[in-house]
mmCIF file of C-alpha atoms in Angstrom:
data_model
loop_
_atom_site.group_PDB
_atom_site.id
_atom_site.type_symbol
_atom_site.label_atom_id
_atom_site.label_comp_id
_atom_site.label_asym_id
_atom_site.label_seq_id
_atom_site.Cartn_x
_atom_site.Cartn_y
_atom_site.Cartn_z
ATOM 1 C CA MET A 1 -19.399 -8.676 18.228
ATOM 2 C CA ILE A 2 -15.912 -7.369 17.474
ATOM 3 C CA THR A 3 -15.750 -3.972 15.809
ATOM 4 C CA ILE A 4 -12.752 -1.967 14.686
ATOM 5 C CA ASP A 5 -12.721 1.492 16.236
ATOM 6 C CA LEU A 6 -9.999 3.862 15.029
ATOM 7 C CA ARG A 7 -11.463 7.049 16.447
ATOM 8 C CA GLY A 8 -8.701 9.368 17.608
ATOM 9 C CA LYS A 9 -6.169 7.855 15.198
ATOM 10 C CA ILE A 10 -4.382 9.865 12.523
ATOM 11 C CA ALA A 11 -3.572 7.988 9.327
ATOM 12 C CA ALA A 12 -1.594 8.703 6.174
ATOM 13 C CA VAL A 13 -2.367 6.777 2.996
ATOM 14 C CA VAL A 14 0.277 7.110 0.286
ATOM 15 C CA GLY A 15 -1.276 6.540 -3.109
ATOM 16 C CA GLY A 16 -4.635 7.099 -1.477
ATOM 17 C CA THR A 17 -6.444 8.690 -4.420
ATOM 18 C CA SER A 18 -6.907 5.615 -6.599
ATOM 19 C CA GLY A 19 -7.324 1.863 -6.532
ATOM 20 C CA ILE A 20 -6.458 -0.027 -3.371
ATOM 21 C CA GLY A 21 -5.154 3.106 -1.654
ATOM 22 C CA ARG A 22 -8.439 4.938 -2.129
ATOM 23 C CA ALA A 23 -10.396 1.963 -0.813
ATOM 24 C CA ALA A 24 -8.058 1.729 2.184
ATOM 25 C CA ALA A 25 -8.507 5.436 2.956
ATOM 26 C CA CYS A 26 -12.276 4.898 3.013
ATOM 27 C CA ARG A 27 -12.041 1.839 5.255
ATOM 28 C CA LEU A 28 -9.867 3.707 7.782
ATOM 29 C CA ALA A 29 -12.155 6.742 7.728
ATOM 30 C CA GLU A 30 -15.243 4.543 8.116
ATOM 31 C CA ALA A 31 -13.603 3.098 11.245
ATOM 32 C CA GLY A 32 -13.240 6.626 12.616
ATOM 33 C CA ALA A 33 -9.656 7.597 11.754
ATOM 34 C CA ARG A 34 -8.718 10.991 10.390
ATOM 35 C CA VAL A 35 -7.034 10.257 7.085
ATOM 36 C CA VAL A 36 -4.649 12.250 4.898
ATOM 37 C CA THR A 37 -4.231 10.900 1.382
ATOM 38 C CA LEU A 38 -0.933 11.583 -0.361
ATOM 39 C CA SER A 39 -0.317 11.390 -4.096
ATOM 40 C CA ARG A 40 0.991 13.344 -7.070
ATOM 41 C CA ARG A 41 -2.489 14.722 -7.727
ATOM 42 C CA ALA A 42 -3.020 18.328 -6.761
ATOM 43 C CA VAL A 43 -6.716 17.690 -6.115
ATOM 44 C CA ALA A 44 -8.086 14.359 -4.931
ATOM 45 C CA PRO A 45 -11.164 12.866 -6.609
ATOM 46 C CA ASP A 46 -14.207 11.867 -4.600
ATOM 47 C CA PRO A 47 -13.019 9.001 -2.364
ATOM 48 C CA GLY A 48 -16.260 7.145 -2.993
ATOM 49 C CA CYS A 49 -17.123 6.391 0.628
ATOM 50 C CA SER A 50 -19.977 7.580 2.809
ATOM 51 C CA PRO A 51 -20.322 11.356 3.323
ATOM 52 C CA GLU A 52 -19.524 10.947 7.010
ATOM 53 C CA ALA A 53 -16.309 9.066 6.238
ATOM 54 C CA ALA A 54 -15.383 11.408 3.385
ATOM 55 C CA GLU A 55 -15.443 14.341 5.804
ATOM 56 C CA ARG A 56 -12.592 12.693 7.704
ATOM 57 C CA ILE A 57 -10.381 12.507 4.598
ATOM 58 C CA THR A 58 -8.127 15.346 3.464
ATOM 59 C CA HIS A 59 -5.458 15.405 0.789
ATOM 60 C CA ARG A 60 -1.878 16.569 0.331
ATOM 61 C CA ARG A 61 0.124 16.547 -2.871
ATOM 62 C CA LEU A 62 3.377 14.589 -2.580
ATOM 63 C CA ASN A 63 6.037 13.249 -4.910
ATOM 64 C CA ILE A 64 7.436 10.339 -2.913
ATOM 65 C CA THR A 65 10.432 9.997 -5.237
ATOM 66 C CA ASP A 66 11.739 13.252 -3.704
ATOM 67 C CA SER A 67 13.263 12.333 -0.336
ATOM 68 C CA ALA A 68 13.427 15.893 1.031
ATOM 69 C CA GLU A 69 9.852 16.713 0.035
ATOM 70 C CA THR A 70 8.626 13.464 1.563
ATOM 71 C CA ALA A 71 10.325 14.206 4.880
ATOM 72 C CA GLU A 72 8.902 17.725 4.938
ATOM 73 C CA VAL A 73 5.324 16.686 4.144
ATOM 74 C CA PHE A 74 5.268 13.877 6.711
ATOM 75 C CA ALA A 75 6.625 16.195 9.395
ATOM 76 C CA GLU A 76 3.935 18.755 8.570
ATOM 77 C CA LEU A 77 1.028 16.317 8.529
ATOM 78 C CA ALA A 78 2.135 14.778 11.847
ATOM 79 C CA GLY A 79 2.366 18.274 13.338
ATOM 80 C CA THR A 80 1.865 18.392 17.089
ATOM 81 C CA GLU A 81 -0.615 15.488 17.158
ATOM 82 C CA GLY A 82 1.685 12.852 15.718
ATOM 83 C CA LEU A 83 0.917 9.960 13.384
ATOM 84 C CA ASP A 84 -0.586 6.583 14.273
ATOM 85 C CA LEU A 85 -1.156 4.701 11.031
ATOM 86 C CA ALA A 86 0.447 4.678 7.595
ATOM 87 C CA VAL A 87 -0.528 2.773 4.474
ATOM 88 C CA HIS A 88 1.836 2.727 1.494
ATOM 89 C CA SER A 89 -0.028 1.896 -1.707
ATOM 90 C CA ALA A 90 1.635 4.012 -4.402
ATOM 91 C CA GLY A 91 3.122 2.125 -7.321
ATOM 92 C CA VAL A 92 3.623 1.803 -11.044
ATOM 93 C CA LEU A 93 3.069 -1.202 -13.275
ATOM 94 C CA ALA A 94 4.277 -1.577 -16.850
ATOM 95 C CA PRO A 95 5.068 -4.684 -18.890
ATOM 96 C CA GLY A 96 8.513 -5.704 -20.037
ATOM 97 C CA ALA A 97 10.351 -9.019 -20.018
ATOM 98 C CA THR A 98 13.983 -8.806 -18.938
ATOM 99 C CA LEU A 99 15.436 -8.141 -22.385
ATOM 100 C CA ASP A 100 12.603 -5.708 -23.167
ATOM 101 C CA THR A 101 13.213 -3.667 -20.005
ATOM 102 C CA ASP A 102 15.299 -0.663 -20.950
ATOM 103 C CA ASP A 103 16.996 1.656 -18.480
ATOM 104 C CA GLU A 104 14.087 4.118 -18.420
ATOM 105 C CA LEU A 105 11.493 1.438 -17.612
ATOM 106 C CA TRP A 106 13.692 -0.063 -14.897
ATOM 107 C CA ARG A 107 14.406 3.296 -13.287
ATOM 108 C CA ARG A 108 10.755 4.340 -13.414
ATOM 109 C CA HIS A 109 9.778 1.283 -11.391
ATOM 110 C CA MET A 110 12.667 1.725 -8.991
ATOM 111 C CA ALA A 111 11.944 5.429 -8.483
ATOM 112 C CA THR A 112 8.389 4.833 -7.250
ATOM 113 C CA ASN A 113 8.159 1.209 -6.132
ATOM 114 C CA ALA A 114 11.553 1.079 -4.400
ATOM 115 C CA ASP A 115 12.939 4.563 -3.647
ATOM 116 C CA GLY A 116 9.555 6.195 -3.142
ATOM 117 C CA LEU A 117 8.327 3.361 -0.961
ATOM 118 C CA PHE A 118 11.447 3.480 1.194
ATOM 119 C CA PHE A 119 11.433 7.283 1.540
ATOM 120 C CA SER A 120 7.754 7.417 2.528
ATOM 121 C CA ALA A 121 7.841 4.350 4.799
ATOM 122 C CA ARG A 122 10.932 5.686 6.535
ATOM 123 C CA GLU A 123 9.250 9.028 7.222
ATOM 124 C CA SER A 124 6.039 7.442 8.414
ATOM 125 C CA LEU A 125 8.057 5.293 10.810
ATOM 126 C CA ARG A 126 9.936 8.378 11.987
ATOM 127 C CA GLN A 127 6.714 10.240 12.796
ATOM 128 C CA ILE A 128 4.967 7.260 14.402
ATOM 129 C CA ARG A 129 8.033 6.641 16.545
ATOM 130 C CA ALA A 130 8.179 10.318 17.553
ATOM 131 C CA SER A 131 4.566 10.191 18.760
ATOM 132 C CA GLY A 132 5.565 7.616 21.369
ATOM 133 C CA ARG A 133 2.215 5.849 21.048
ATOM 134 C CA GLY A 134 3.279 2.987 18.822
ATOM 135 C CA GLY A 135 1.370 2.468 15.605
ATOM 136 C CA LYS A 136 0.919 0.524 12.407
ATOM 137 C CA VAL A 137 2.623 0.625 9.000
ATOM 138 C CA VAL A 138 1.095 -1.394 6.170
ATOM 139 C CA ILE A 139 2.741 -1.752 2.767
ATOM 140 C CA VAL A 140 0.715 -2.848 -0.249
ATOM 141 C CA GLY A 141 2.883 -5.230 -2.224
ATOM 142 C CA SER A 142 1.830 -7.956 -4.654
ATOM 143 C CA VAL A 143 1.826 -11.697 -5.126
ATOM 144 C CA SER A 144 4.409 -10.817 -7.786
ATOM 145 C CA GLY A 145 6.792 -10.333 -4.887
ATOM 146 C CA GLN A 146 6.549 -14.048 -4.144
ATOM 147 C CA VAL A 147 6.335 -15.550 -7.633
ATOM 148 C CA GLY A 148 7.289 -14.344 -11.080
ATOM 149 C CA ASN A 149 4.816 -12.848 -13.528
ATOM 150 C CA PRO A 150 5.987 -13.455 -17.108
ATOM 151 C CA GLY A 151 6.701 -10.196 -18.906
ATOM 152 C CA PHE A 152 6.963 -7.956 -15.824
ATOM 153 C CA ALA A 153 10.633 -8.076 -14.790
ATOM 154 C CA ALA A 154 10.971 -4.632 -13.198
ATOM 155 C CA TYR A 155 7.634 -4.787 -11.410
ATOM 156 C CA CYS A 156 8.330 -8.210 -9.909
ATOM 157 C CA ALA A 157 11.783 -7.099 -8.794
ATOM 158 C CA THR A 158 10.390 -4.131 -6.893
ATOM 159 C CA LYS A 159 7.592 -6.163 -5.314
ATOM 160 C CA GLY A 160 10.121 -8.724 -4.141
ATOM 161 C CA LEU A 161 11.775 -5.872 -2.286
ATOM 162 C CA VAL A 162 8.546 -5.227 -0.367
ATOM 163 C CA VAL A 163 8.581 -8.680 1.225
ATOM 164 C CA ASN A 164 11.971 -8.386 2.883
ATOM 165 C CA LEU A 165 11.753 -4.660 3.593
ATOM 166 C CA THR A 166 8.570 -5.406 5.537
ATOM 167 C CA ARG A 167 10.376 -8.009 7.614
ATOM 168 C CA GLN A 168 13.365 -5.743 8.220
ATOM 169 C CA MET A 169 11.309 -2.742 9.317
ATOM 170 C CA ALA A 170 9.272 -4.997 11.597
ATOM 171 C CA LEU A 171 12.430 -6.322 13.246
ATOM 172 C CA ASP A 172 13.797 -2.827 13.696
ATOM 173 C CA TYR A 173 10.759 -1.394 15.523
ATOM 174 C CA ALA A 174 8.601 -4.206 16.937
ATOM 175 C CA ALA A 175 10.027 -3.648 20.433
ATOM 176 C CA GLU A 176 8.767 -0.040 20.290
ATOM 177 C CA GLY A 177 5.176 -1.075 19.668
ATOM 178 C CA ILE A 178 5.235 -0.374 15.932
ATOM 179 C CA ASN A 179 3.776 -3.081 13.717
ATOM 180 C CA VAL A 180 5.058 -3.254 10.142
ATOM 181 C CA ASN A 181 3.281 -5.670 7.807
ATOM 182 C CA SER A 182 2.376 -5.949 4.165
ATOM 183 C CA VAL A 183 -0.613 -7.053 2.146
ATOM 184 C CA LEU A 184 0.114 -8.966 -1.048
ATOM 185 C CA PRO A 185 -2.865 -8.571 -3.383
ATOM 186 C CA GLY A 186 -3.506 -10.982 -6.175
ATOM 187 C CA PHE A 187 -4.985 -9.782 -9.449
ATOM 188 C CA THR A 188 -7.185 -6.815 -8.517
ATOM 189 C CA ASP A 189 -9.476 -4.647 -10.625
ATOM 190 C CA THR A 190 -7.954 -1.146 -10.426
ATOM 191 C CA GLU A 191 -6.920 1.645 -12.759
ATOM 192 C CA MET A 192 -3.422 0.149 -12.770
ATOM 193 C CA THR A 193 -4.531 -3.235 -14.096
ATOM 194 C CA ALA A 194 -6.547 -1.676 -16.906
ATOM 195 C CA ILE A 195 -3.551 -2.627 -19.089
ATOM 196 C CA TYR A 196 -5.160 -6.085 -19.327
ATOM 197 C CA ASP A 197 -7.993 -6.504 -21.843
ATOM 198 C CA SER A 198 -11.170 -8.346 -20.891
ATOM 199 C CA ALA A 199 -10.176 -11.584 -22.617
ATOM 200 C CA THR A 200 -6.860 -11.689 -20.763
ATOM 201 C CA LYS A 201 -8.611 -10.958 -17.480
ATOM 202 C CA GLU A 202 -10.902 -13.931 -18.046
ATOM 203 C CA GLU A 203 -7.936 -16.183 -18.820
ATOM 204 C CA ILE A 204 -6.194 -15.068 -15.631
ATOM 205 C CA ALA A 205 -9.361 -15.528 -13.547
ATOM 206 C CA ALA A 206 -9.504 -19.154 -14.686
ATOM 207 C CA THR A 207 -6.100 -19.759 -13.030
ATOM 208 C CA ILE A 208 -7.200 -18.324 -9.664
ATOM 209 C CA PRO A 209 -8.745 -20.869 -7.276
ATOM 210 C CA ALA A 210 -11.494 -18.359 -6.374
ATOM 211 C CA LYS A 211 -12.130 -17.869 -10.125
ATOM 212 C CA ALA A 212 -12.378 -14.092 -9.822
ATOM 213 C CA TRP A 213 -10.283 -10.962 -9.577
ATOM 214 C CA ALA A 214 -10.298 -9.092 -6.280
ATOM 215 C CA THR A 215 -11.992 -5.771 -5.727
ATOM 216 C CA PRO A 216 -9.998 -2.929 -4.118
ATOM 217 C CA GLU A 217 -12.362 -3.120 -1.155
ATOM 218 C CA GLN A 218 -11.473 -6.767 -0.514
ATOM 219 C CA ILE A 219 -7.796 -5.832 -0.291
ATOM 220 C CA ALA A 220 -8.631 -2.785 1.845
ATOM 221 C CA ASN A 221 -10.364 -5.051 4.378
ATOM 222 C CA ALA A 222 -7.017 -6.741 5.033
ATOM 223 C CA VAL A 223 -5.315 -3.343 5.318
ATOM 224 C CA LEU A 224 -7.909 -2.284 7.888
ATOM 225 C CA PHE A 225 -7.276 -5.440 9.921
ATOM 226 C CA LEU A 226 -3.507 -4.825 9.962
ATOM 227 C CA CYS A 227 -4.109 -1.210 11.045
ATOM 228 C CA SER A 228 -6.357 -2.270 13.906
ATOM 229 C CA PRO A 229 -5.737 -3.456 17.476
ATOM 230 C CA LEU A 230 -6.692 -6.940 16.253
ATOM 231 C CA ALA A 231 -3.226 -7.084 14.671
ATOM 232 C CA ASP A 232 -1.260 -5.887 17.703
ATOM 233 C CA TYR A 233 0.779 -9.111 17.801
ATOM 234 C CA VAL A 234 1.330 -9.325 14.034
ATOM 235 C CA HIS A 235 4.827 -8.220 13.030
ATOM 236 C CA GLY A 236 6.620 -8.734 9.719
ATOM 237 C CA ALA A 237 3.784 -10.622 8.027
ATOM 238 C CA ASN A 238 3.285 -10.604 4.276
ATOM 239 C CA LEU A 239 -0.426 -11.385 4.056
ATOM 240 C CA ALA A 240 -1.536 -12.729 0.675
ATOM 241 C CA VAL A 241 -5.062 -11.672 -0.291
ATOM 242 C CA ASP A 242 -5.201 -13.434 -3.608
ATOM 243 C CA GLY A 243 -8.128 -15.826 -3.931
ATOM 244 C CA GLY A 244 -5.764 -18.726 -3.319
ATOM 245 C CA TYR A 245 -3.392 -17.831 -6.158
ATOM 246 C CA LEU A 246 -0.203 -18.521 -4.182
ATOM 247 C CA ALA A 247 -1.612 -21.746 -2.758
ATOM 248 C CA GLY A 248 -1.492 -23.311 -6.215
ATOM 249 C CA ARG A 249 -3.058 -23.284 -9.642
ATOM 250 C CA PRO A 250 -4.808 -25.948 -11.706
ATOM 251 C CA ALA A 251 -2.431 -28.508 -13.208
#
């Protein structure tokens, strides 16, 4: 039987105190990694995993839209032991068709989903590279980076960025033993998607081949795979975990 053993690995999970990020932090800790969650929260809520795994999770406050702060925090958490794994799951989601997207809404998405992602991914790459051990970087994107989602212009634009940034970072560092990949969740039940009411969620579920929304844990399973030795030869992949949504919808 194949098991994933991440004992001895040090992981950072950006956006690790809610939704998919929190589930990913638990999965990594359950596999034995020491995990630092990073988010704007001063105090992290209960991660919701087993007590044994929870003991391996600590938290640091970080505003990823601040480049200097992000560099400083990543350097501190890597310390003398280095960094092996990084998951980037922070993001914002707000509706707005193109003509309804004002400057503030556009910039808010860009600040977190584009600038913040780049600043934090760059620093995680810097620290993993400095360790000399190779490592894994996983970005949590969205199926909205591959297809449009009516009424979400800024969000889709930033998630489109994830797809090619993943490929570019993978090309830049694959030869150094650093794997950069992304997970593209479909519609997932998280705090972020609470903007949808129950009737809308049911309508959306009917368009998904699997006929259900994902749980954060289902997405986190894919993150765990991409952080594991099982994915050592996977570089630049954008892995859809979407219940078949991108494969096609009912005519």
